[in-house]
Structures are given as structure tokens and as C-alpha cells.
């Protein structure tokens, strides 16, 4: 559940004629009414104009601390130009799923560049980070197998595990000793997959990757890391947690997204050639869902070039992160275990977290309130993400607003 605007779906046309009797979808209106009565109904705020560090939601100009536009590239002239050129050269759609007739040269060019970037043998593009996780886990595992998974892993990993039919052993967040016990209990399974987010999306902390890689090696498990929030952010050149921890060669499958720091859309697997070859035969999102429009691949290629050419973008992201975190702590906020630009302001009480987020919006700062079931009960928070595109003035104004809204809602004394 998250704080959001008061909008509702766009509708058009006349209501359809109904036959007599109870409509089979009547339960929808009942459940929606229940959500409204509980104050849990949400409709996302409307972004009016481009995604940017300061932009307009629901008619209000706000400092945006909600996006994953880490490097501020979503509106970058070079990326827009790359997309336009690709449309002129290759059209607007790929026309088919990858494995039938939609395997375009530009998809393959992007894969070569991604593999070089991640320092792996090969890379394979998916339509999104979500389909990369769900499609990969469900392709490599079956019901004879076991997944050992951090309790805070992303929903797309959880869905992949469900689709695979493999048994699941969930260990408490970042708890290496418990992960070891899960691996011991999984002995005798056909295959075992140890899987973790590299950066956890609600807390901004890092996986204990060296320890997990050592465990995977000891138990002969497949090691997989989802670096959606780490790619373009963490590690030298933004190469992710594998680079950050120096565990190249110990992670069998890395997942990255092009939807966050890359500012467009897509996901990919980076790993050995056999991994990518196998997934092209078996991963259902590649077999049954159309590949990216060429403009998206071109945008991702331009983003990759820019990230490699201009390391100062990542430096600025981290300078802003340090400045903002230090400011929040000086105001007396609890920023949890964050080690990345994802900085939660821990609140605890769910209603108070939503009030804090609403007060911030009124003060011109958009920061999402997050509560159960997205995070555990009693651990409600307001999540902030700074970007390289924010100025010091933006962040100073945001800190002032946090101070005022925090005192008014009792989050700080
Ligand atoms: C955002 C995210 C994804 C999904 O990526 P998309 O490209 O947006 O589908 C997967 N895993 C994690 C950890 C994420 O934060």
C-alpha cells in the first residue's frame, strides 16, 4: 500500500446494458468499497510532463524523491535523439516475439554491449526486469528443485519461484547462517538456486554477496543476483554489486534492468553463453511475448554509452545521496540500514507514515509512504530516492520540508 492521489480510472462511453440477476463481477465493487472504507484504496498520482527531478504530479510542482531515474536520464537529449533515429531507421515495432521474427540486429548489439559492461560472456535481453527474473527462474528450475531465497527478494523472483514449481526455502533478511541451514536442508535436490536482490528496494541495503557466493560454491548451488537497483548505481562504473564486492566469476546469473538508471525499459540476464542460449530456448517471456521496439533498444544503448563516458553522473548521484542522508540524520530521522540512494525514513506506524507523506506533498516534496503488505507490519516508512539530477538547492529545500512535516506529524521530536 502506498500513498497516492485521489484519482480514479479514466472512463468513457455509456454503461453497458446488464442482464437481470447478480453480475458475476459484483464482488469487485464490494471489495473496492471495503478498501475505501478502510482507507486503503489507492490510485497513483498523475505525472504531467516528463519524468524529472522536479516535475508536476496532480497539478503540483514537486521535488520528486520517488523515481528510479537515478542518473536523471529519462529526459536526456541524447537518449531522446537515439530513440528518434531508431524510429526513422527501423520503425516503431519489432513485429514478433524474439524467437519467431522479432530478433532485431539492435537487440543483439545491445546484448553484446551489456555483456561487455557486466564483464560476462553473454547477455540476453528481456522485455522488463520483471520478466527477466520470472522467466529465468521458471526456465531453469522445476518441481524436483529447491530455491533458497531472501525473505525480502523482489516480487518477480517470488513469482518465478512459484511458476517453476520448485520448493521454496526462505531465509530471514541477509541472514547467512540461516541461508546455510536452508542449503543443508536442500541437499539431495536435483538443482538448488541461491537467489538474492543485490540492493533491496524498500530498505536500500546490500546483500552479503561474498558470503552467499561462498555458500553457493560450497553447496554446488546456482548463484543468482538481481541487480535492478544496483546497475548504473553501485560498483565501479555502475556495474553492480558483483563489481562492488569483487565476486566476478562467482555469480552464475546476474539480472539487470534498463528501467531504472537506464531510464527506459527492459531487463536482461548477464552470464555464461550456455545460460543465455538455454534461456532463448526455454524462457517463456522470450517465446510468447513480443520483443522491444527498436527505439527502446537504441535508448538503452545510448544510456550505456553515456554512463561509460560520464562517470561523474554516478559520482554526483552518490554525493547527493551522502548529502541527503546526512541531512536526514541531522534532523533526527531514522534512515534504517540503507547503504544506497534508496533511503527510507522509518516511521513504524502506518497511518503516521501516510500522514507524513501527505504533509510532504503539501510542502512540495513527493516521497512515497509505504506500509503493509509491501513492508512488514509496524515497519511503515516514507521512502526517498535522490538522483544525480537533483541540485543541492532541491535537496536542501526537501530537507527543510522533511523537518517541518516530520515535526508536525510526530515522526521526529
Ligand atoms: C524494479 C525491480 C525489478 C523489475 O524491473 P522492471 O524492469 O521495472 O520490470 C526487478 N527486481 C527488483 C529488485 C526491482 O527493484
Coordinates of C-alpha atoms and ligand atoms in Angstrom, one line a residue:
X1 CA 0.0 0.0 0.0
X2 CA 1.3 3.4 -0.8
X3 CA 0.2 7.0 -0.5
X4 CA -1.1 8.3 -3.7
X5 CA -3.6 10.7 -5.3
X6 CA -7.3 10.7 -5.2
X7 CA -7.8 10.0 -8.9
X8 CA -9.6 7.0 -10.5
X9 CA -9.6 5.1 -13.8
X10 CA -10.4 7.1 -16.9
X11 CA -13.7 6.1 -18.3
X12 CA -15.6 6.7 -21.5
X13 CA -18.8 5.9 -23.3
X14 CA -22.1 4.7 -21.9
X15 CA -22.5 1.9 -19.3
X16 CA -23.1 -1.5 -20.8
X17 CA -26.6 -3.0 -20.6
X18 CA -26.8 -5.6 -17.8
X19 CA -28.8 -8.8 -17.9
X20 CA -31.0 -9.5 -14.9
X21 CA -29.5 -11.2 -11.9
X22 CA -26.4 -10.8 -9.9
X23 CA -23.5 -9.7 -12.1
X24 CA -20.5 -12.1 -11.8
X25 CA -18.1 -9.3 -11.2
X26 CA -20.2 -7.7 -8.4
X27 CA -17.5 -8.7 -5.9
X28 CA -15.2 -6.1 -7.4
X29 CA -17.3 -3.2 -6.3
X30 CA -17.8 -4.7 -2.9
X31 CA -14.0 -5.2 -2.4
X32 CA -13.3 -1.7 -3.7
X33 CA -15.9 -0.3 -1.3
X34 CA -14.2 -2.2 1.5
X35 CA -10.8 -0.8 0.6
X36 CA -12.2 2.7 0.5
X37 CA -13.9 2.2 3.9
X38 CA -10.5 1.1 5.4
X39 CA -8.7 4.0 3.8
X40 CA -6.6 1.5 1.8
X41 CA -7.8 2.4 -1.7
X42 CA -5.0 3.9 -3.8
X43 CA -4.8 5.4 -7.2
X44 CA -1.3 6.6 -8.3
X45 CA -0.7 10.3 -8.7
X46 CA -0.7 11.6 -12.3
X47 CA 2.7 12.7 -13.7
X48 CA 2.0 15.7 -16.0
X49 CA 5.0 16.1 -18.4
X50 CA 8.3 14.3 -18.4
X51 CA 9.9 12.3 -15.5
X52 CA 12.4 14.7 -13.9
X53 CA 14.0 15.6 -10.5
X54 CA 11.4 18.5 -10.2
X55 CA 8.2 17.8 -12.0
X56 CA 4.4 18.1 -11.8
X57 CA 2.2 15.5 -10.2
X58 CA -1.6 16.1 -9.8
X59 CA -1.1 19.7 -10.8
X60 CA 1.5 20.5 -8.2
X61 CA 5.2 21.2 -8.9
X62 CA 7.2 19.0 -6.5
X63 CA 10.7 17.8 -5.8
X64 CA 10.5 14.2 -6.9
X65 CA 12.0 11.7 -4.5
X66 CA 10.0 8.7 -5.8
X67 CA 11.5 7.8 -9.1
X68 CA 14.2 5.3 -10.1
X69 CA 15.6 7.8 -12.6
X70 CA 18.9 7.6 -10.7
X71 CA 21.1 9.3 -13.3
X72 CA 18.4 11.8 -14.5
X73 CA 18.5 10.3 -18.0
X74 CA 14.7 9.9 -18.6
X75 CA 14.6 13.2 -20.3
X76 CA 18.1 13.4 -21.7
X77 CA 18.5 14.9 -25.2
X78 CA 21.0 12.2 -26.3
X79 CA 18.7 9.4 -25.4
X80 CA 15.7 11.1 -27.0
X81 CA 17.7 11.6 -30.2
X82 CA 18.8 8.0 -30.2
X83 CA 15.2 6.9 -29.9
X84 CA 14.1 9.2 -32.7
X85 CA 16.8 8.0 -35.0
X86 CA 16.0 4.4 -34.4
X87 CA 12.3 5.0 -35.2
X88 CA 13.4 6.6 -38.5
X89 CA 15.8 3.8 -39.3
X90 CA 13.9 0.7 -38.0
X91 CA 10.3 1.7 -37.4
X92 CA 8.3 1.6 -34.2
X93 CA 7.8 -2.1 -33.6
X94 CA 9.7 -5.4 -33.8
X95 CA 6.6 -7.2 -35.3
X96 CA 7.0 -10.5 -33.5
X97 CA 8.3 -12.3 -30.5
X98 CA 12.1 -12.7 -30.4
X99 CA 12.1 -16.4 -31.2
X100 CA 9.9 -16.1 -34.3
X101 CA 10.7 -13.0 -36.4
X102 CA 11.4 -10.2 -33.8
X103 CA 15.1 -10.7 -33.2
X104 CA 16.5 -7.4 -34.5
X105 CA 20.1 -6.5 -35.0
X106 CA 19.8 -3.7 -32.5
X107 CA 18.7 -6.1 -29.8
X108 CA 21.8 -8.2 -30.4
X109 CA 24.0 -5.1 -30.5
X110 CA 22.6 -4.1 -27.1
X111 CA 23.3 -7.6 -25.7
X112 CA 26.9 -7.5 -26.8
X113 CA 27.4 -4.1 -25.1
X114 CA 25.6 -5.3 -21.9
X115 CA 27.8 -8.4 -21.7
X116 CA 30.9 -6.3 -22.1
X117 CA 29.6 -3.8 -19.5
X118 CA 28.9 -6.6 -17.0
X119 CA 32.1 -8.4 -17.9
X120 CA 30.3 -11.6 -18.7
X121 CA 30.5 -14.0 -21.6
X122 CA 27.0 -13.2 -22.8
X123 CA 23.8 -11.2 -22.1
X124 CA 20.2 -11.8 -23.0
X125 CA 17.5 -9.1 -23.3
X126 CA 14.0 -9.4 -21.8
X127 CA 11.1 -7.0 -22.0
X128 CA 11.5 -6.0 -18.4
X129 CA 13.4 -6.8 -15.2
X130 CA 10.2 -8.5 -14.0
X131 CA 10.1 -10.9 -17.0
X132 CA 13.9 -11.4 -16.7
X133 CA 13.5 -12.7 -13.2
X134 CA 10.3 -14.6 -13.5
X135 CA 11.2 -16.1 -16.9
X136 CA 14.7 -17.1 -15.9
X137 CA 13.9 -18.8 -12.6
X138 CA 10.9 -20.7 -14.1
X139 CA 13.0 -21.8 -17.0
X140 CA 16.0 -23.2 -15.1
X141 CA 14.1 -24.9 -12.2
X142 CA 11.3 -27.5 -12.0
X143 CA 9.4 -29.2 -9.2
X144 CA 12.4 -31.5 -8.4
X145 CA 14.4 -28.4 -7.4
X146 CA 14.8 -26.0 -4.4
X147 CA 15.1 -22.3 -4.3
X148 CA 16.8 -20.7 -1.3
X149 CA 15.7 -17.0 -1.2
X150 CA 16.0 -13.9 1.0
X151 CA 12.6 -13.0 2.6
X152 CA 12.8 -9.5 1.1
X153 CA 13.5 -10.6 -2.5
X154 CA 11.5 -8.8 -5.3
X155 CA 8.0 -10.0 -6.3
X156 CA 9.3 -11.0 -9.7
X157 CA 11.7 -13.5 -8.1
X158 CA 8.9 -14.9 -5.9
X159 CA 6.6 -15.3 -9.0
X160 CA 9.4 -17.0 -10.9
X161 CA 9.8 -19.5 -8.0
X162 CA 6.0 -20.1 -7.9
X163 CA 5.9 -20.7 -11.7
X164 CA 8.8 -23.1 -11.5
X165 CA 7.0 -25.3 -9.0
X166 CA 10.3 -25.7 -7.1
X167 CA 10.2 -26.0 -3.3
X168 CA 11.0 -22.7 -1.6
X169 CA 13.2 -22.2 1.5
X170 CA 13.0 -18.6 2.6
X171 CA 15.7 -17.2 5.0
X172 CA 15.4 -14.1 7.2
X173 CA 16.7 -11.0 5.5
X174 CA 20.5 -11.1 4.9
X175 CA 20.9 -14.0 7.4
X176 CA 23.8 -16.0 6.1
X177 CA 23.7 -18.7 8.8
X178 CA 20.0 -19.3 8.0
X179 CA 20.8 -19.5 4.3
X180 CA 23.3 -22.2 5.1
X181 CA 20.7 -24.2 7.1
X182 CA 18.3 -23.9 4.1
X183 CA 21.1 -25.2 1.8
X184 CA 21.8 -28.1 4.1
X185 CA 18.1 -29.0 4.1
X186 CA 18.1 -28.8 0.3
X187 CA 20.8 -31.5 -0.1
X188 CA 19.7 -34.2 -2.4
X189 CA 17.5 -31.9 -4.6
X190 CA 18.2 -32.1 -8.3
X191 CA 19.2 -28.4 -8.5
X192 CA 19.5 -25.7 -5.9
X193 CA 19.3 -22.0 -6.7
X194 CA 20.5 -19.4 -4.1
X195 CA 19.0 -16.1 -5.1
X196 CA 19.1 -12.6 -3.7
X197 CA 18.4 -9.0 -4.6
X198 CA 21.8 -7.1 -4.9
X199 CA 20.2 -3.9 -3.5
X200 CA 16.9 -4.3 -1.6
X201 CA 14.3 -2.0 -3.0
X202 CA 12.5 -1.0 0.2
X203 CA 15.5 -0.7 2.6
X204 CA 18.3 0.2 0.3
X205 CA 20.7 -2.2 1.9
X206 CA 23.1 -4.6 0.1
X207 CA 23.1 -8.4 0.0
X208 CA 26.0 -10.1 1.8
X209 CA 27.2 -11.3 -1.6
X210 CA 30.7 -12.6 -0.8
X211 CA 29.3 -14.8 2.0
X212 CA 26.4 -16.0 -0.2
X213 CA 28.8 -16.8 -3.1
X214 CA 31.0 -18.8 -0.8
X215 CA 27.9 -20.8 0.3
X216 CA 26.7 -21.4 -3.2
X217 CA 30.2 -22.7 -4.1
X218 CA 30.4 -24.9 -1.0
X219 CA 26.9 -26.5 -1.7
X220 CA 27.2 -26.5 -5.5
X221 CA 24.2 -24.2 -5.8
X222 CA 23.4 -21.9 -8.7
X223 CA 24.1 -18.3 -7.6
X224 CA 21.8 -15.6 -9.0
X225 CA 21.7 -11.9 -8.2
X226 CA 19.0 -9.4 -9.1
X227 CA 20.8 -6.1 -9.5
X228 CA 17.9 -4.0 -10.7
X229 CA 18.6 -1.1 -8.2
X230 CA 22.4 -1.6 -8.5
X231 CA 23.0 -1.3 -12.2
X232 CA 24.2 2.2 -13.0
X233 CA 24.4 2.9 -9.3
X234 CA 26.6 0.5 -7.3
X235 CA 30.2 -0.7 -8.1
X236 CA 32.9 0.9 -10.3
X237 CA 31.2 2.3 -13.5
X238 CA 27.8 1.3 -12.1
X239 CA 28.5 -2.4 -13.0
X240 CA 26.6 -3.5 -9.9
X241 CA 27.1 -5.5 -6.7
X242 CA 29.2 -8.2 -8.4
X243 CA 31.8 -5.5 -9.2
X244 CA 31.3 -3.7 -5.9
X245 CA 32.2 -6.9 -3.9
X246 CA 34.7 -8.2 -6.5
X247 CA 32.9 -11.5 -6.9
X248 CA 33.2 -11.8 -10.7
X249 CA 33.0 -15.4 -11.8
X250 CA 31.2 -16.5 -8.6
X251 CA 27.7 -15.4 -9.7
X252 CA 26.2 -17.6 -12.4
X253 CA 23.3 -15.3 -13.3
X254 CA 23.1 -11.6 -13.0
X255 CA 19.8 -9.8 -13.7
X256 CA 19.8 -6.1 -14.5
X257 CA 17.1 -3.7 -15.5
X258 CA 17.1 -0.9 -18.2
X259 CA 14.1 0.6 -16.5
X260 CA 15.8 2.4 -13.6
X261 CA 19.2 4.1 -14.0
X262 CA 19.0 3.3 -17.8
X263 CA 15.8 5.4 -17.8
X264 CA 13.9 3.4 -20.5
X265 CA 12.5 -0.1 -20.2
X266 CA 13.8 -3.7 -20.2
X267 CA 15.7 -6.3 -18.3
X268 CA 18.5 -8.6 -19.1
X269 CA 20.4 -11.6 -17.9
X270 CA 24.2 -11.5 -17.9
X271 CA 26.2 -14.7 -17.5
X272 CA 27.7 -17.6 -19.4
X273 CA 26.9 -18.3 -23.1
X274 CA 25.1 -21.5 -22.2
X275 CA 22.8 -19.7 -19.8
X276 CA 21.7 -17.3 -22.5
X277 CA 21.5 -19.9 -25.2
X278 CA 19.3 -22.1 -22.9
X279 CA 17.0 -19.2 -21.9
X280 CA 16.4 -18.4 -25.6
X281 CA 15.1 -22.0 -26.0
X282 CA 13.0 -22.1 -22.8
X283 CA 12.2 -18.7 -21.2
X284 CA 8.5 -18.2 -21.8
X285 CA 8.6 -14.3 -22.0
X286 CA 11.0 -14.7 -24.9
X287 CA 8.9 -17.4 -26.6
X288 CA 5.5 -15.8 -26.1
X289 CA 5.8 -12.1 -25.8
X290 CA 6.9 -9.5 -28.3
X291 CA 10.4 -8.0 -28.2
X292 CA 11.2 -4.4 -27.6
X293 CA 10.6 -1.7 -30.1
X294 CA 13.9 -0.8 -31.7
X295 CA 13.7 2.7 -30.2
X296 CA 13.9 1.2 -26.7
X297 CA 17.0 -0.8 -27.5
X298 CA 18.5 2.3 -29.1
X299 CA 17.7 4.4 -25.9
X300 CA 19.4 1.7 -23.8
X301 CA 22.5 1.7 -26.0
X302 CA 22.7 5.5 -25.7
X303 CA 22.3 5.3 -21.9
X304 CA 25.1 2.7 -21.7
X305 CA 27.4 4.9 -23.8
X306 CA 26.6 8.0 -21.6
X307 CA 27.2 6.1 -18.4
X308 CA 30.6 4.9 -19.7
X309 CA 31.6 8.3 -21.0
X310 CA 30.5 10.3 -18.0
X311 CA 31.4 8.6 -14.7
X312 CA 30.7 11.9 -13.0
X313 CA 26.9 11.1 -13.3
X314 CA 27.3 8.3 -10.8
X315 CA 29.6 10.4 -8.6
X316 CA 27.0 13.1 -8.4
X317 CA 24.4 10.6 -7.5
X318 CA 26.5 9.4 -4.6
X319 CA 27.4 13.0 -3.5
X320 CA 23.7 13.8 -3.4
X321 CA 23.0 10.6 -1.5
X322 CA 25.6 11.4 1.1
X323 CA 24.4 15.0 1.5
X324 CA 20.7 13.9 1.8
X325 CA 21.3 11.1 4.2
X326 CA 23.5 13.2 6.5
X327 CA 20.8 15.9 6.4
X328 CA 18.0 13.5 7.4
X329 CA 20.1 12.1 10.2
X330 CA 21.0 15.6 11.5
X331 CA 17.2 16.3 11.7
X332 CA 16.8 13.2 13.9
X333 CA 15.3 10.8 11.3
X334 CA 16.0 7.1 11.4
X335 CA 17.1 6.0 7.9
X336 CA 17.3 2.3 8.7
X337 CA 20.0 0.1 7.2
X338 CA 20.4 1.9 3.8
X339 CA 23.7 1.9 2.1
X340 CA 22.5 3.3 -1.3
X341 CA 20.5 6.2 -2.8
X342 CA 17.3 4.4 -1.6
X343 CA 16.9 6.0 1.8
X344 CA 13.8 5.0 3.9
X345 CA 12.7 7.4 6.6
X346 CA 11.5 4.8 9.2
X347 CA 8.2 5.7 10.8
X348 CA 6.7 2.5 12.2
X349 CA 3.0 3.4 12.4
X350 CA 1.2 3.1 9.1
X351 CA -1.2 6.0 9.5
X352 CA 1.6 8.3 10.6
X353 CA 3.7 7.3 7.6
X354 CA 0.9 8.2 5.2
X355 CA 0.3 11.5 7.0
X356 CA 4.0 12.3 6.8
X357 CA 4.0 11.6 3.1
X358 CA 0.8 13.7 2.5
X359 CA 2.3 16.6 4.5
X360 CA 5.4 16.4 2.4
X361 CA 3.4 16.6 -0.8
X362 CA 1.6 19.7 0.5
X363 CA 5.1 21.1 1.2
X364 CA 6.2 20.4 -2.4
X365 CA 8.0 17.1 -1.9
X366 CA 6.9 13.8 -3.4
X367 CA 8.1 10.9 -1.3
X368 CA 6.1 7.7 -1.1
X369 CA 4.5 6.3 2.1
X370 CA 5.0 2.5 2.2
X371 CA 3.2 0.2 4.5
X372 CA 2.0 -3.4 4.9
X373 CA 1.9 -5.6 2.7
X374 CA 4.8 -4.0 0.8
X375 CA 6.8 -3.9 4.0
X376 CA 6.2 -5.9 7.3
X377 CA 3.6 -4.6 9.8
X378 CA 4.9 -1.9 12.1
X379 CA 7.7 -1.0 9.7
X380 CA 5.9 1.6 7.7
X381 CA 8.1 4.3 6.2
X382 CA 8.5 7.0 3.7
X383 CA 10.9 6.0 1.0
X384 CA 13.2 8.6 -0.7
X385 CA 15.4 8.2 -3.7
X386 CA 17.6 11.1 -4.8
X387 CA 19.0 11.3 -8.3
X388 CA 22.1 12.8 -10.0
X389 CA 19.7 15.4 -11.4
X390 CA 18.7 17.0 -8.1
X391 CA 20.5 20.2 -7.3
X392 CA 21.8 21.0 -3.8
X393 CA 19.1 23.6 -3.6
X394 CA 16.4 21.0 -4.4
X395 CA 17.8 18.7 -1.7
X396 CA 18.1 21.5 0.9
X397 CA 14.5 22.5 0.3
X398 CA 13.5 18.9 0.5
X399 CA 15.3 18.5 3.9
X400 CA 13.6 21.7 5.2
X401 CA 10.2 20.2 4.2
X402 CA 11.1 16.9 5.8
X403 CA 11.9 18.7 9.1
X404 CA 8.7 20.7 9.1
X405 CA 6.5 17.7 8.1
X406 CA 8.3 15.4 10.4
X407 CA 7.7 17.6 13.4
X408 CA 4.1 18.2 12.5
X409 CA 3.3 14.5 12.2
X410 CA 5.4 13.5 15.2
X411 CA 7.9 11.4 13.2
X412 CA 10.7 13.5 14.9
X413 CA 10.5 15.3 18.2
Ligands
LIG1 C1 12.3 -2.8 -10.3 C2 12.7 -4.1 -10.0 C3 12.5 -5.2 -10.8 C4 11.7 -5.0 -12.1 O1 12.3 -4.3 -13.1 P1 11.5 -3.7 -14.3 O2 12.5 -3.5 -15.3 O3 10.9 -2.4 -13.8 O4 10.5 -4.7 -14.6 C5 13.1 -6.4 -10.5 N1 13.8 -6.6 -9.4 C6 14.0 -5.6 -8.5 C7 14.8 -5.8 -7.2 C8 13.5 -4.3 -8.8 O5 13.6 -3.3 -7.9

